[in-house]
CSV table of C-alpha atoms and ligand atoms in Angstrom, one decimal:
chain,number,residue,atom,x,y,z
A,1266,UNK,CA,-27.4,-3.8,6.8
A,1267,UNK,CA,-23.9,-3.5,8.2
A,1268,UNK,CA,-22.6,-2.1,11.5
A,1269,UNK,CA,-19.6,0.2,11.9
A,1270,UNK,CA,-17.2,-0.2,14.8
A,1271,UNK,CA,-13.8,1.2,15.7
A,1272,UNK,CA,-10.6,-0.8,15.1
A,1273,UNK,CA,-9.2,-2.8,18.0
A,1274,UNK,CA,-7.2,-1.2,19.5
A,1275,UNK,CA,-8.8,2.0,18.4
A,1276,UNK,CA,-6.9,4.4,16.1
A,1277,UNK,CA,-7.4,7.8,14.7
A,1278,UNK,CA,-8.2,6.1,11.4
A,1279,UNK,CA,-9.9,2.9,10.2
A,1280,UNK,CA,-13.2,1.2,10.9
A,1281,UNK,CA,-14.6,-2.3,11.0
A,1282,UNK,CA,-17.6,-2.8,8.7
A,1283,UNK,CA,-19.5,-5.9,9.9
A,1284,UNK,CA,-22.1,-7.9,8.0
A,1285,UNK,CA,-22.2,-6.2,4.6
A,1286,UNK,CA,-24.0,-7.9,1.8
A,1287,UNK,CA,-24.9,-7.3,-1.9
A,1288,UNK,CA,-28.1,-5.6,-0.8
A,1289,UNK,CA,-26.0,-2.8,0.8
A,1290,UNK,CA,-24.3,-1.7,-2.5
A,1291,UNK,CA,-27.2,-1.4,-4.8
A,1292,UNK,CA,-28.2,2.3,-4.8
A,1293,UNK,CA,-26.1,5.4,-5.5
A,1294,UNK,CA,-26.9,6.6,-2.0
A,1295,UNK,CA,-25.7,3.4,-0.4
A,1296,UNK,CA,-22.5,3.5,-2.4
A,1297,UNK,CA,-21.8,7.1,-1.6
A,1298,UNK,CA,-22.3,6.4,2.1
A,1299,UNK,CA,-19.5,3.7,1.9
A,1300,UNK,CA,-17.2,6.1,-0.1
A,1301,UNK,CA,-17.8,8.8,2.4
A,1302,UNK,CA,-16.9,6.4,5.2
A,1303,UNK,CA,-13.7,5.4,3.4
A,1304,UNK,CA,-12.8,9.0,2.7
A,1305,UNK,CA,-13.2,9.7,6.5
A,1306,UNK,CA,-11.4,6.7,7.9
A,1307,UNK,CA,-8.9,5.6,5.1
A,1308,UNK,CA,-9.0,1.9,6.1
A,1309,UNK,CA,-12.1,-0.3,6.2
A,1310,UNK,CA,-11.9,-3.9,7.5
A,1311,UNK,CA,-14.9,-5.9,6.3
A,1312,UNK,CA,-15.9,-8.7,8.6
A,1313,UNK,CA,-18.7,-11.2,8.6
A,1314,UNK,CA,-19.5,-10.3,5.0
A,1315,UNK,CA,-22.7,-12.2,3.9
A,1316,UNK,CA,-22.3,-14.6,1.0
A,1317,UNK,CA,-18.7,-13.6,0.3
A,1318,UNK,CA,-17.7,-14.7,-3.2
A,1319,UNK,CA,-15.1,-13.5,-5.7
A,1320,UNK,CA,-17.9,-11.7,-7.6
A,1321,UNK,CA,-18.8,-9.8,-4.4
A,1322,UNK,CA,-15.1,-9.0,-3.7
A,1323,UNK,CA,-14.9,-7.3,-7.2
A,1324,UNK,CA,-18.4,-5.7,-6.9
A,1325,UNK,CA,-17.6,-4.2,-3.5
A,1326,UNK,CA,-14.2,-2.9,-4.8
A,1327,UNK,CA,-16.0,-1.1,-7.7
A,1328,UNK,CA,-17.9,1.0,-5.2
A,1329,UNK,CA,-14.7,2.8,-4.5
A,1330,UNK,CA,-13.4,3.5,-8.0
A,1331,UNK,CA,-12.4,2.1,-11.4
A,1332,UNK,CA,-10.4,-1.1,-11.1
A,1333,UNK,CA,-7.2,-1.9,-12.8
A,1334,UNK,CA,-7.2,-5.0,-15.0
A,1335,UNK,CA,-4.5,-7.6,-15.2
A,1336,UNK,CA,-3.3,-9.5,-18.2
A,1337,UNK,CA,-1.5,-12.4,-16.5
A,1338,UNK,CA,-3.8,-15.3,-16.9
A,1339,UNK,CA,-1.9,-17.4,-14.4
A,1340,UNK,CA,-2.6,-14.8,-11.6
A,1341,UNK,CA,-6.3,-14.2,-12.2
A,1342,UNK,CA,-8.8,-15.6,-9.8
A,1343,UNK,CA,-11.6,-17.5,-11.6
A,1344,UNK,CA,-10.8,-15.6,-14.8
A,1345,UNK,CA,-11.6,-12.2,-13.2
A,1346,UNK,CA,-9.2,-9.7,-14.9
A,1347,UNK,CA,-9.6,-7.4,-11.9
A,1348,UNK,CA,-8.8,-9.9,-9.2
A,1349,UNK,CA,-5.3,-11.4,-8.8
A,1350,UNK,CA,-3.9,-14.1,-6.5
A,1351,UNK,CA,-0.5,-14.1,-4.9
A,1352,UNK,CA,1.3,-16.4,-2.5
A,1353,UNK,CA,4.2,-15.8,0.0
A,1354,UNK,CA,7.1,-17.0,-2.1
A,1355,UNK,CA,10.8,-16.6,-1.1
A,1356,UNK,CA,11.9,-17.2,-4.6
A,1357,UNK,CA,9.7,-14.5,-6.1
A,1358,UNK,CA,9.7,-12.0,-3.2
A,1359,UNK,CA,13.1,-12.6,-1.7
A,1360,UNK,CA,14.0,-13.6,1.8
A,1361,UNK,CA,14.4,-11.1,4.7
A,1362,UNK,CA,15.7,-11.4,8.2
A,1363,UNK,CA,13.4,-9.3,10.5
A,1364,UNK,CA,14.3,-9.1,14.1
A,1365,UNK,CA,16.2,-12.3,13.8
A,1366,UNK,CA,13.6,-14.3,11.9
A,1367,UNK,CA,13.8,-15.4,8.3
A,1368,UNK,CA,10.7,-14.4,6.4
A,1369,UNK,CA,9.2,-14.5,2.9
A,1370,UNK,CA,6.5,-12.2,1.6
A,1371,UNK,CA,8.0,-9.4,3.8
A,1372,UNK,CA,7.7,-5.7,2.7
A,1373,UNK,CA,8.3,-2.9,5.2
A,1374,UNK,CA,6.0,0.2,5.3
A,1375,UNK,CA,5.4,1.7,1.9
A,1376,UNK,CA,2.9,3.1,-0.5
A,1377,UNK,CA,2.5,1.0,-3.7
A,1378,UNK,CA,3.9,2.4,-6.9
A,1379,UNK,CA,5.6,5.3,-5.2
A,1380,UNK,CA,8.4,5.0,-7.8
A,1381,UNK,CA,6.1,6.3,-10.5
A,1382,UNK,CA,4.0,9.5,-10.6
A,1383,UNK,CA,0.5,7.9,-10.9
A,1384,UNK,CA,0.0,5.4,-8.0
A,1385,UNK,CA,-3.1,3.4,-7.5
A,1386,UNK,CA,-5.6,4.9,-5.1
A,1387,UNK,CA,-6.3,1.7,-3.1
A,1388,UNK,CA,-7.0,-2.0,-3.1
A,1389,UNK,CA,-9.2,-4.6,-1.5
A,1390,UNK,CA,-7.3,-7.5,0.0
A,1391,UNK,CA,-8.5,-10.8,1.2
A,1392,UNK,CA,-6.5,-13.7,2.5
A,1393,UNK,CA,-7.8,-17.1,1.4
A,1394,UNK,CA,-5.1,-19.3,2.9
A,1395,UNK,CA,-3.9,-18.3,6.4
A,1396,UNK,CA,-0.4,-19.2,7.5
A,1397,UNK,CA,0.1,-21.0,10.9
A,1398,UNK,CA,2.1,-18.0,12.0
A,1399,UNK,CA,2.6,-14.4,10.9
A,1400,UNK,CA,1.2,-12.9,7.8
A,1401,UNK,CA,-0.2,-9.7,9.5
A,1402,UNK,CA,-0.6,-6.5,7.4
A,1403,UNK,CA,0.4,-3.2,9.0
A,1404,UNK,CA,-1.2,0.2,8.4
A,1405,UNK,CA,-0.4,3.8,9.3
A,1406,UNK,CA,-2.3,6.8,8.3
A,1407,UNK,CA,-0.8,10.0,6.8
A,1408,UNK,CA,-3.7,12.2,7.9
A,1409,UNK,CA,-3.3,11.0,11.4
A,1410,UNK,CA,0.5,11.5,11.2
A,1411,UNK,CA,0.2,15.0,9.7
A,1412,UNK,CA,-2.5,16.2,12.1
A,1413,UNK,CA,-0.6,15.1,15.2
A,1414,UNK,CA,2.8,16.2,14.0
A,1415,UNK,CA,4.8,18.8,16.0
A,1416,UNK,CA,4.6,22.2,14.4
A,1417,UNK,CA,8.3,22.4,14.0
A,1418,UNK,CA,8.4,19.2,11.9
A,1419,UNK,CA,5.4,20.5,9.9
A,1420,UNK,CA,7.4,23.6,9.1
A,1421,UNK,CA,10.5,21.6,8.1
A,1422,UNK,CA,8.6,19.5,5.5
A,1423,UNK,CA,6.3,22.2,4.1
A,1424,UNK,CA,7.1,22.7,0.4
A,1425,UNK,CA,9.7,19.9,0.3
A,1426,UNK,CA,9.7,17.0,-2.2
A,1427,UNK,CA,11.2,13.5,-1.8
A,1428,UNK,CA,12.8,11.5,-4.6
A,1429,UNK,CA,11.7,7.8,-4.9
A,1430,UNK,CA,13.0,5.1,-7.2
A,1431,UNK,CA,12.6,1.4,-7.7
A,1432,UNK,CA,16.1,-0.1,-7.2
A,1433,UNK,CA,17.6,-3.5,-6.7
A,1434,UNK,CA,19.4,-2.6,-3.5
A,1435,UNK,CA,17.0,-2.2,-0.5
A,1436,UNK,CA,19.7,-0.6,1.5
A,1437,UNK,CA,19.3,2.6,-0.4
A,1438,UNK,CA,15.9,3.3,1.1
A,1439,UNK,CA,15.2,5.3,4.3
A,1440,UNK,CA,13.3,2.8,6.4
A,1441,UNK,CA,11.9,2.9,9.9
A,1442,UNK,CA,14.7,2.0,12.3
A,1443,UNK,CA,12.6,0.5,15.1
A,1444,UNK,CA,13.1,-3.0,13.8
A,1445,UNK,CA,16.2,-4.8,12.4
A,1446,UNK,CA,15.8,-5.7,8.7
A,1447,UNK,CA,18.3,-7.4,6.5
A,1448,UNK,CA,18.0,-8.6,2.9
A,1449,UNK,CA,19.1,-12.2,2.7
A,1450,UNK,CA,18.2,-12.8,-0.9
A,1451,UNK,CA,16.5,-10.5,-3.4
A,1452,UNK,CA,13.4,-11.9,-5.1
A,1453,UNK,CA,13.1,-12.7,-8.8
A,1454,UNK,CA,10.8,-9.6,-9.1
A,1455,UNK,CA,14.0,-7.5,-9.1
A,1456,UNK,CA,15.5,-9.2,-12.2
A,1457,UNK,CA,13.5,-6.9,-14.5
A,1458,UNK,CA,14.8,-3.8,-12.7
A,1459,UNK,CA,18.4,-5.0,-12.8
A,1460,UNK,CA,18.2,-5.8,-16.5
A,1461,UNK,CA,16.2,-2.7,-17.5
A,1462,UNK,CA,17.2,0.2,-15.2
A,1463,UNK,CA,16.2,2.8,-17.8
A,1464,UNK,CA,12.6,1.8,-17.3
A,1465,UNK,CA,12.8,2.8,-13.7
A,1466,UNK,CA,13.6,6.5,-13.5
A,1467,UNK,CA,13.0,8.4,-10.3
A,1468,UNK,CA,9.8,10.2,-9.3
A,1469,UNK,CA,9.3,13.1,-6.9
A,1470,UNK,CA,6.4,13.7,-4.5
A,1471,UNK,CA,5.5,16.6,-2.1
A,1472,UNK,CA,5.8,15.6,1.5
A,1473,UNK,CA,2.4,17.2,2.2
A,1474,UNK,CA,-0.6,16.5,-0.1
A,1475,UNK,CA,-4.3,17.5,0.2
A,1476,UNK,CA,-7.0,14.9,-0.2
A,1477,UNK,CA,-9.6,15.9,-2.8
A,1478,UNK,CA,-12.6,14.4,-1.0
A,1479,UNK,CA,-12.1,16.0,2.4
A,1480,UNK,CA,-9.6,18.8,2.0
A,1481,UNK,CA,-7.5,17.3,4.8
A,1482,UNK,CA,-3.7,17.2,4.4
A,1483,UNK,CA,-1.7,14.1,4.8
A,1484,UNK,CA,2.0,13.2,5.3
A,1485,UNK,CA,3.0,11.7,2.0
A,1486,UNK,CA,6.1,9.7,2.7
A,1487,UNK,CA,6.9,6.1,1.8
A,1488,UNK,CA,10.1,5.0,3.6
A,1489,UNK,CA,10.5,2.1,1.2
A,1490,UNK,CA,11.5,3.6,-2.2
A,1491,UNK,CA,12.6,6.9,-0.6
A,1492,UNK,CA,16.1,8.2,-1.5
A,1493,UNK,CA,16.5,11.9,-0.7
A,1494,UNK,CA,14.9,15.3,-0.1
A,1495,UNK,CA,15.3,17.7,-3.0
A,1496,UNK,CA,17.4,20.7,-2.0
A,1497,UNK,CA,19.0,19.3,1.2
A,1498,UNK,CA,22.5,18.0,1.7
A,1499,UNK,CA,22.9,14.2,1.9
A,1500,UNK,CA,23.3,14.4,5.7
A,1501,UNK,CA,20.3,16.8,6.2
A,1502,UNK,CA,18.2,14.7,3.9
A,1503,UNK,CA,19.0,11.4,5.6
A,1504,UNK,CA,18.4,12.9,9.0
A,1505,UNK,CA,15.0,14.2,8.0
A,1506,UNK,CA,13.9,11.0,6.2
A,1507,UNK,CA,14.8,8.7,9.0
A,1508,UNK,CA,13.1,11.0,11.5
A,1509,UNK,CA,9.9,10.9,9.3
A,1510,UNK,CA,10.1,7.1,8.9
A,1511,UNK,CA,10.4,6.5,12.6
A,1512,UNK,CA,7.7,9.1,13.4
A,1513,UNK,CA,5.2,7.9,10.8
A,1514,UNK,CA,5.5,4.1,11.3
A,1515,UNK,CA,5.7,4.3,15.1
A,1516,UNK,CA,4.0,1.1,16.3
A,1517,UNK,CA,2.0,3.2,18.8
A,1518,UNK,CA,0.3,4.8,15.7
A,1519,UNK,CA,0.1,1.6,13.6
A,1520,UNK,CA,-2.7,-1.0,13.2
A,1521,UNK,CA,-1.5,-4.5,12.5
A,1522,UNK,CA,-4.3,-6.6,11.1
A,1523,UNK,CA,-4.4,-10.2,12.2
A,1524,UNK,CA,-6.3,-11.9,9.4
A,1525,UNK,CA,-9.3,-14.2,9.9
A,1526,UNK,CA,-10.8,-16.1,7.0
A,1527,UNK,CA,-13.5,-14.0,5.3
A,1528,UNK,CA,-11.9,-10.6,6.2
A,1529,UNK,CA,-11.4,-8.1,3.4
A,1530,UNK,CA,-9.4,-4.9,3.9
A,1531,UNK,CA,-9.7,-1.7,1.8
A,1532,UNK,CA,-7.1,0.9,2.3
A,1533,UNK,CA,-6.2,4.3,0.7
A,1534,UNK,CA,-2.8,3.9,-0.9
A,1535,UNK,CA,-2.4,7.6,-1.3
A,1536,UNK,CA,-2.8,8.7,2.3
A,1537,UNK,CA,-1.7,5.5,4.1
A,1538,UNK,CA,1.3,3.2,4.3
A,1539,UNK,CA,1.0,-0.6,4.6
A,1540,UNK,CA,3.5,-3.3,5.5
A,1541,UNK,CA,3.4,-7.0,4.6
A,1542,UNK,CA,4.9,-8.5,7.8
A,1543,UNK,CA,5.6,-11.7,5.9
A,1544,UNK,CA,5.6,-15.3,7.1
A,1545,UNK,CA,8.4,-17.5,8.5
A,1546,UNK,CA,10.2,-19.1,5.6
A,1547,UNK,CA,8.4,-22.2,4.4
A,1548,UNK,CA,4.9,-21.1,5.7
A,1549,UNK,CA,2.1,-20.9,3.1
A,1550,UNK,CA,-0.1,-17.9,2.6
A,1551,UNK,CA,-2.4,-16.9,-0.3
A,1552,UNK,CA,-4.1,-13.6,-0.9
A,1553,UNK,CA,-6.4,-12.1,-3.5
A,1554,UNK,CA,-6.7,-8.5,-4.2
A,1555,UNK,CA,-8.2,-5.9,-6.5
A,1556,UNK,CA,-6.5,-2.6,-7.3
A,1557,UNK,CA,-8.4,0.8,-7.4
A,1558,UNK,CA,-7.0,3.2,-9.9
A,1559,UNK,CA,-5.9,6.7,-9.0
A,1560,UNK,CA,-7.8,9.5,-10.7
A,1561,UNK,CA,-4.7,11.6,-11.5
A,1562,UNK,CA,-1.0,11.7,-10.8
A,1563,UNK,CA,0.1,13.0,-7.4
A,1564,UNK,CA,3.8,12.9,-8.1
A,1565,UNK,CA,6.0,13.8,-11.1
A,1566,UNK,CA,8.5,11.7,-13.0
A,1567,UNK,CA,12.1,13.0,-12.9
A,1568,UNK,CA,13.4,11.0,-15.9
A,1569,UNK,CA,12.2,9.9,-19.3
A,1570,UNK,CA,11.1,6.4,-20.3
A,1571,UNK,CA,9.4,5.2,-17.1
A,1572,UNK,CA,6.4,2.9,-17.6
A,1573,UNK,CA,3.1,4.3,-16.3
A,1574,UNK,CA,-0.6,3.4,-16.4
A,1575,UNK,CA,-2.3,4.7,-19.5
A,1576,UNK,CA,-5.5,6.6,-19.4
A,1577,UNK,CA,-8.1,5.3,-18.8
A,1578,UNK,CA,-6.3,3.5,-16.0
A,1579,UNK,CA,-7.3,0.0,-17.0
A,1580,UNK,CA,-5.8,-3.0,-18.7
A,1581,UNK,CA,-2.2,-1.7,-18.4
A,1582,UNK,CA,-0.3,-3.9,-16.1
A,1583,UNK,CA,1.2,-5.6,-19.1
A,1584,UNK,CA,3.1,-8.9,-19.4
A,1585,UNK,CA,6.5,-7.3,-19.3
A,1586,UNK,CA,5.9,-5.5,-16.1
A,1587,UNK,CA,3.9,-8.2,-14.4
A,1588,UNK,CA,6.6,-9.2,-12.0
A,1589,UNK,CA,7.4,-5.7,-10.8
A,1590,UNK,CA,6.8,-5.4,-7.0
A,1591,UNK,CA,4.3,-2.8,-6.1
B,1058,FE2,FE1,2.3,-3.1,-1.2
């Protein structure tokens, strides 16, 4: 049986689940207990998991929903179509300067697939090769951000929608401004976008969404991929989005996970943002992850021709789209 502890430092979201094993996910009651904990906390950090194998990584992920399957043989872990491997790679992911340091595998705060209407619900990530330095994963919670938001800001975002799009130029996005970020070199994952822009039409999402499991509202804003607020002038729109980015990703509200071998982290990709802090250029880091499908769209496409997950949400990250960054 596992134990449940607060994050360190404690946050208004997240929990550490220590010592889970296959015996803890056998019955419907056990599985519901874990789903309820996830719905409450948004982020679960599994530590000291007993007999951790790739099979258990997949089995534990399945407790929380249907898993997306991948077709790229070269990325699969031990042939599991639901478990992919990825490495920090300056060629593939690009090179960024962050507060004066050159990093690969860097991705500022975002929600995966926010540039299409039907994003995945979550994922379970495990790091199997730790870098000497860096490699943290940051998290902030939209429920926490919404519930502690000043009433005036709540009023200003109510009923508003934001336009998101996958683009080749990072400078278009309305990032957090509390750190200095500069694109040194775009990764090869952007080649497909540059060559096929018609496949990447914009999508729009409400700034406030209600969670189906708990009825709680969350701030639904992904600074990365965000372009504008519908119905506001460019100046008003930029001002509001930068204000939201700074507010939502405030390090005082964030949890930065420092990985230890054997950790697995499950997060809700709808209600939360995550950041890949990256590693100093040349450092090695390898991760493995599963992807939990979303049950329904929470945004809407604004253009025709975008690629999307088919129903059921499985087996549809096809060859052509395999290099698209999430
Ligand atoms: Fe991501």
